[in-house]
Amino acid sequence: MKLSPSVLSADFTNLGEQIKIVDEAGADYIHLDIMDGQFVPNISFGIPVIEAIRKVTDKPLDVHLMIEEPIRYLQEFKDAGADIITVHTEACTHLHRTICRIRELDMKAGVALNPATSVNVLNYIFDDIDLAVVMSVNPGFGGQTFIPGMLDKIKRIHKIADDKGLKNLEIEVDGGITLNNIAAVVDAGANVIVAGSAIFHDDIKANVKEFIKRMY
Ligand code: DX5
Ligand code: ZN
């Protein structure tokens, strides 16, 4: 089980400090949401912010690209310090080429599925990805409510991974995860939990520790 706190909900005036807190409290990855105002109706932050974050943590940077045709920028994200790159199937004309390019650049490759997207898009690429990312909200904003129907999608991917013997496939779930629904998400088969608004408030260290406790 891994926890990947999403800094989208962090206090950006205090970003370095807050990343150190989640790092030291036991976060496995640091989840960075990149939004282009095109694929999703919001703009977040870009390459210089990733470079700055790279300097304050050694944890793998789990970069979630909510941008159109991300293949155009993979080298830049690699150079900025990304370890894992997740792209959206809905944003890639040539998804297979995109994930192959991510691996060629020596990063882990993830594919994210919007809530309405079928698991079938992964059928022919399971061997080419390191992470399947189930979006449990419509991407674009932190603090939204978990869509319960996504539990079935997590279960389906978990079953396929089992049947195919894909022991290393990470099943990441992103959006609306709280202390109240994390158990259901883990039971469904998720092994990487993203959480933003439920972690970056009040006592961040205590929140991370509580999440980790509930993950097992
Ligand atoms: C949504 C982002 C998420 C977001 C999660 O588009 O991909 O990573 O930060 O935030 P919460 O946990 O608040 O739903
Ligand atoms: Zn995300």
mmCIF file of N, CA, C and O in Angstrom, residues 65-109:
data_model
loop_
_atom_site.group_PDB
_atom_site.id
_atom_site.type_symbol
_atom_site.label_atom_id
_atom_site.label_comp_id
_atom_site.label_asym_id
_atom_site.label_seq_id
_atom_site.Cartn_x
_atom_site.Cartn_y
_atom_site.Cartn_z
ATOM 1 N N LEU A 65 -0.661 14.182 -15.271
ATOM 2 C CA LEU A 65 -0.806 15.191 -16.320
ATOM 3 C C LEU A 65 -2.240 15.263 -16.822
ATOM 4 O O LEU A 65 -2.716 14.341 -17.497
ATOM 5 N N MET A 66 -2.903 16.349 -16.494
ATOM 6 C CA MET A 66 -4.238 16.605 -17.038
ATOM 7 C C MET A 66 -4.075 17.662 -18.118
ATOM 8 O O MET A 66 -4.530 18.803 -17.995
ATOM 9 N N ILE A 67 -3.339 17.252 -19.157
ATOM 10 C CA ILE A 67 -3.053 18.159 -20.265
ATOM 11 C C ILE A 67 -3.276 17.432 -21.590
ATOM 12 O O ILE A 67 -3.116 16.210 -21.668
ATOM 13 N N GLU A 68 -3.650 18.189 -22.610
ATOM 14 C CA GLU A 68 -3.845 17.619 -23.951
ATOM 15 C C GLU A 68 -2.502 17.213 -24.550
ATOM 16 O O GLU A 68 -1.520 17.958 -24.433
ATOM 17 N N GLU A 69 -2.477 16.078 -25.184
ATOM 18 C CA GLU A 69 -1.294 15.564 -25.879
ATOM 19 C C GLU A 69 -0.014 15.704 -25.041
ATOM 20 O O GLU A 69 0.937 16.407 -25.398
ATOM 21 N N PRO A 70 0.021 15.042 -23.896
ATOM 22 C CA PRO A 70 1.157 15.176 -22.987
ATOM 23 C C PRO A 70 2.485 14.727 -23.596
ATOM 24 O O PRO A 70 3.547 15.093 -23.095
ATOM 25 N N ILE A 71 2.421 13.952 -24.693
ATOM 26 C CA ILE A 71 3.652 13.469 -25.322
ATOM 27 C C ILE A 71 4.585 14.641 -25.666
ATOM 28 O O ILE A 71 5.801 14.493 -25.698
ATOM 29 N N ARG A 72 4.017 15.813 -25.856
ATOM 30 C CA ARG A 72 4.818 16.997 -26.232
ATOM 31 C C ARG A 72 5.761 17.447 -25.114
ATOM 32 O O ARG A 72 6.699 18.193 -25.361
ATOM 33 N N TYR A 73 5.472 17.062 -23.876
ATOM 34 C CA TYR A 73 6.216 17.636 -22.747
ATOM 35 C C TYR A 73 6.916 16.601 -21.866
ATOM 36 O O TYR A 73 7.392 16.941 -20.797
ATOM 37 N N LEU A 74 6.968 15.346 -22.307
ATOM 38 C CA LEU A 74 7.498 14.298 -21.420
ATOM 39 C C LEU A 74 8.951 14.550 -21.027
ATOM 40 O O LEU A 74 9.336 14.369 -19.872
ATOM 41 N N GLN A 75 9.768 14.950 -21.988
ATOM 42 C CA GLN A 75 11.180 15.220 -21.694
ATOM 43 C C GLN A 75 11.313 16.324 -20.636
ATOM 44 O O GLN A 75 12.128 16.209 -19.699
ATOM 45 N N GLU A 76 10.504 17.376 -20.759
ATOM 46 C CA GLU A 76 10.560 18.483 -19.792
ATOM 47 C C GLU A 76 10.200 18.008 -18.384
ATOM 48 O O GLU A 76 10.838 18.409 -17.408
ATOM 49 N N PHE A 77 9.184 17.148 -18.290
ATOM 50 C CA PHE A 77 8.806 16.658 -16.958
ATOM 51 C C PHE A 77 9.888 15.743 -16.393
ATOM 52 O O PHE A 77 10.176 15.780 -15.192
ATOM 53 N N LYS A 78 10.491 14.952 -17.249
ATOM 54 C CA LYS A 78 11.613 14.118 -16.808
ATOM 55 C C LYS A 78 12.741 15.007 -16.263
ATOM 56 O O LYS A 78 13.264 14.784 -15.166
ATOM 57 N N ASP A 79 13.092 16.020 -17.036
ATOM 58 C CA ASP A 79 14.193 16.904 -16.628
ATOM 59 C C ASP A 79 13.868 17.643 -15.326
ATOM 60 O O ASP A 79 14.761 17.960 -14.543
ATOM 61 N N ALA A 80 12.588 17.894 -15.090
ATOM 62 C CA ALA A 80 12.183 18.605 -13.866
ATOM 63 C C ALA A 80 12.253 17.698 -12.644
ATOM 64 O O ALA A 80 12.216 18.187 -11.509
ATOM 65 N N GLY A 81 12.336 16.364 -12.867
ATOM 66 C CA GLY A 81 12.484 15.471 -11.715
ATOM 67 C C GLY A 81 11.368 14.465 -11.531
ATOM 68 O O GLY A 81 11.304 13.791 -10.496
ATOM 69 N N ALA A 82 10.470 14.325 -12.511
ATOM 70 C CA ALA A 82 9.368 13.355 -12.376
ATOM 71 C C ALA A 82 9.906 11.929 -12.374
ATOM 72 O O ALA A 82 10.863 11.618 -13.082
ATOM 73 N N ASP A 83 9.290 11.074 -11.547
ATOM 74 C CA ASP A 83 9.629 9.645 -11.511
ATOM 75 C C ASP A 83 8.529 8.807 -12.142
ATOM 76 O O ASP A 83 8.788 7.754 -12.710
ATOM 77 N N ILE A 84 7.306 9.265 -11.951
ATOM 78 C CA ILE A 84 6.134 8.565 -12.486
ATOM 79 C C ILE A 84 5.343 9.603 -13.273
ATOM 80 O O ILE A 84 5.118 10.712 -12.776
ATOM 81 N N ILE A 85 4.930 9.233 -14.480
ATOM 82 C CA ILE A 85 4.067 10.134 -15.255
ATOM 83 C C ILE A 85 2.779 9.394 -15.584
ATOM 84 O O ILE A 85 2.803 8.312 -16.181
ATOM 85 N N THR A 86 1.667 9.978 -15.186
ATOM 86 C CA THR A 86 0.362 9.447 -15.571
ATOM 87 C C THR A 86 -0.260 10.385 -16.590
ATOM 88 O O THR A 86 -0.320 11.601 -16.377
ATOM 89 N N VAL A 87 -0.717 9.784 -17.696
ATOM 90 C CA VAL A 87 -1.426 10.554 -18.724
ATOM 91 C C VAL A 87 -2.862 10.068 -18.779
ATOM 92 O O VAL A 87 -3.170 8.950 -18.341
ATOM 93 N N HIS A 88 -3.732 10.899 -19.308
ATOM 94 C CA HIS A 88 -5.126 10.511 -19.486
ATOM 95 C C HIS A 88 -5.325 9.901 -20.855
ATOM 96 O O HIS A 88 -4.914 10.486 -21.861
ATOM 97 N N THR A 89 -5.985 8.747 -20.896
ATOM 98 C CA THR A 89 -6.286 8.145 -22.192
ATOM 99 C C THR A 89 -7.101 9.112 -23.057
ATOM 100 O O THR A 89 -6.910 9.181 -24.268
ATOM 101 N N GLU A 90 -7.962 9.901 -22.405
ATOM 102 C CA GLU A 90 -8.842 10.805 -23.172
ATOM 103 C C GLU A 90 -8.068 11.956 -23.808
ATOM 104 O O GLU A 90 -8.603 12.682 -24.645
ATOM 105 N N ALA A 91 -6.806 12.157 -23.375
ATOM 106 C CA ALA A 91 -6.026 13.308 -23.848
ATOM 107 C C ALA A 91 -4.931 12.916 -24.828
ATOM 108 O O ALA A 91 -4.159 13.767 -25.264
ATOM 109 N N CYS A 92 -4.866 11.597 -25.145
ATOM 110 C CA CYS A 92 -3.780 11.102 -26.001
ATOM 111 C C CYS A 92 -4.327 10.507 -27.291
ATOM 112 O O CYS A 92 -5.063 9.518 -27.249
ATOM 113 N N THR A 93 -3.945 11.076 -28.420
ATOM 114 C CA THR A 93 -4.320 10.468 -29.705
ATOM 115 C C THR A 93 -3.591 9.139 -29.859
ATOM 116 O O THR A 93 -4.164 8.161 -30.329
ATOM 117 N N HIS A 94 -2.333 9.102 -29.449
ATOM 118 C CA HIS A 94 -1.525 7.890 -29.574
ATOM 119 C C HIS A 94 -1.065 7.459 -28.184
ATOM 120 O O HIS A 94 0.061 7.732 -27.771
ATOM 121 N N LEU A 95 -1.994 6.798 -27.491
ATOM 122 C CA LEU A 95 -1.724 6.439 -26.094
ATOM 123 C C LEU A 95 -0.542 5.479 -25.977
ATOM 124 O O LEU A 95 0.330 5.653 -25.115
ATOM 125 N N HIS A 96 -0.494 4.468 -26.829
ATOM 126 C CA HIS A 96 0.578 3.479 -26.732
ATOM 127 C C HIS A 96 1.945 4.125 -26.955
ATOM 128 O O HIS A 96 2.901 3.886 -26.211
ATOM 129 N N ARG A 97 2.021 4.976 -27.961
ATOM 130 C CA ARG A 97 3.290 5.676 -28.210
ATOM 131 C C ARG A 97 3.679 6.535 -26.992
ATOM 132 O O ARG A 97 4.840 6.589 -26.598
ATOM 133 N N THR A 98 2.681 7.161 -26.400
ATOM 134 C CA THR A 98 2.947 8.051 -25.258
ATOM 135 C C THR A 98 3.509 7.273 -24.070
ATOM 136 O O THR A 98 4.511 7.684 -23.464
ATOM 137 N N ILE A 99 2.888 6.134 -23.754
ATOM 138 C CA ILE A 99 3.396 5.395 -22.584
ATOM 139 C C ILE A 99 4.749 4.751 -22.874
ATOM 140 O O ILE A 99 5.603 4.665 -21.984
ATOM 141 N N CYS A 100 4.956 4.335 -24.131
ATOM 142 C CA CYS A 100 6.285 3.796 -24.477
ATOM 143 C C CYS A 100 7.347 4.877 -24.311
ATOM 144 O O CYS A 100 8.445 4.615 -23.801
ATOM 145 N N ARG A 101 7.022 6.092 -24.714
ATOM 146 C CA ARG A 101 7.976 7.202 -24.594
ATOM 147 C C ARG A 101 8.294 7.479 -23.115
ATOM 148 O O ARG A 101 9.437 7.737 -22.753
ATOM 149 N N ILE A 102 7.277 7.394 -22.270
ATOM 150 C CA ILE A 102 7.513 7.625 -20.828
ATOM 151 C C ILE A 102 8.520 6.599 -20.304
ATOM 152 O O ILE A 102 9.479 6.945 -19.608
ATOM 153 N N ARG A 103 8.327 5.333 -20.679
ATOM 154 C CA ARG A 103 9.253 4.284 -20.216
ATOM 155 C C ARG A 103 10.631 4.434 -20.839
ATOM 156 O O ARG A 103 11.634 4.163 -20.178
ATOM 157 N N GLU A 104 10.684 4.853 -22.090
ATOM 158 C CA GLU A 104 11.995 5.085 -22.731
ATOM 159 C C GLU A 104 12.787 6.139 -21.953
ATOM 160 O O GLU A 104 14.014 6.107 -21.902
ATOM 161 N N LEU A 105 12.046 7.080 -21.369
ATOM 162 C CA LEU A 105 12.702 8.132 -20.589
ATOM 163 C C LEU A 105 13.001 7.662 -19.161
ATOM 164 O O LEU A 105 13.365 8.461 -18.299
ATOM 165 N N ASP A 106 12.778 6.358 -18.927
ATOM 166 C CA ASP A 106 13.130 5.763 -17.645
ATOM 167 C C ASP A 106 12.264 6.262 -16.498
ATOM 168 O O ASP A 106 12.737 6.462 -15.378
ATOM 169 N N MET A 107 10.992 6.475 -16.810
ATOM 170 C CA MET A 107 10.016 6.811 -15.769
ATOM 171 C C MET A 107 8.955 5.715 -15.775
ATOM 172 O O MET A 107 8.808 4.971 -16.739
ATOM 173 N N LYS A 108 8.220 5.611 -14.653
ATOM 174 C CA LYS A 108 7.079 4.701 -14.624
ATOM 175 C C LYS A 108 5.920 5.358 -15.372
ATOM 176 O O LYS A 108 5.727 6.583 -15.258
ATOM 177 N N ALA A 109 5.142 4.520 -16.068
ATOM 178 C CA ALA A 109 4.046 5.049 -16.882
ATOM 179 C C ALA A 109 2.696 4.683 -16.283
ATOM 180 O O ALA A 109 2.428 3.511 -15.979
#
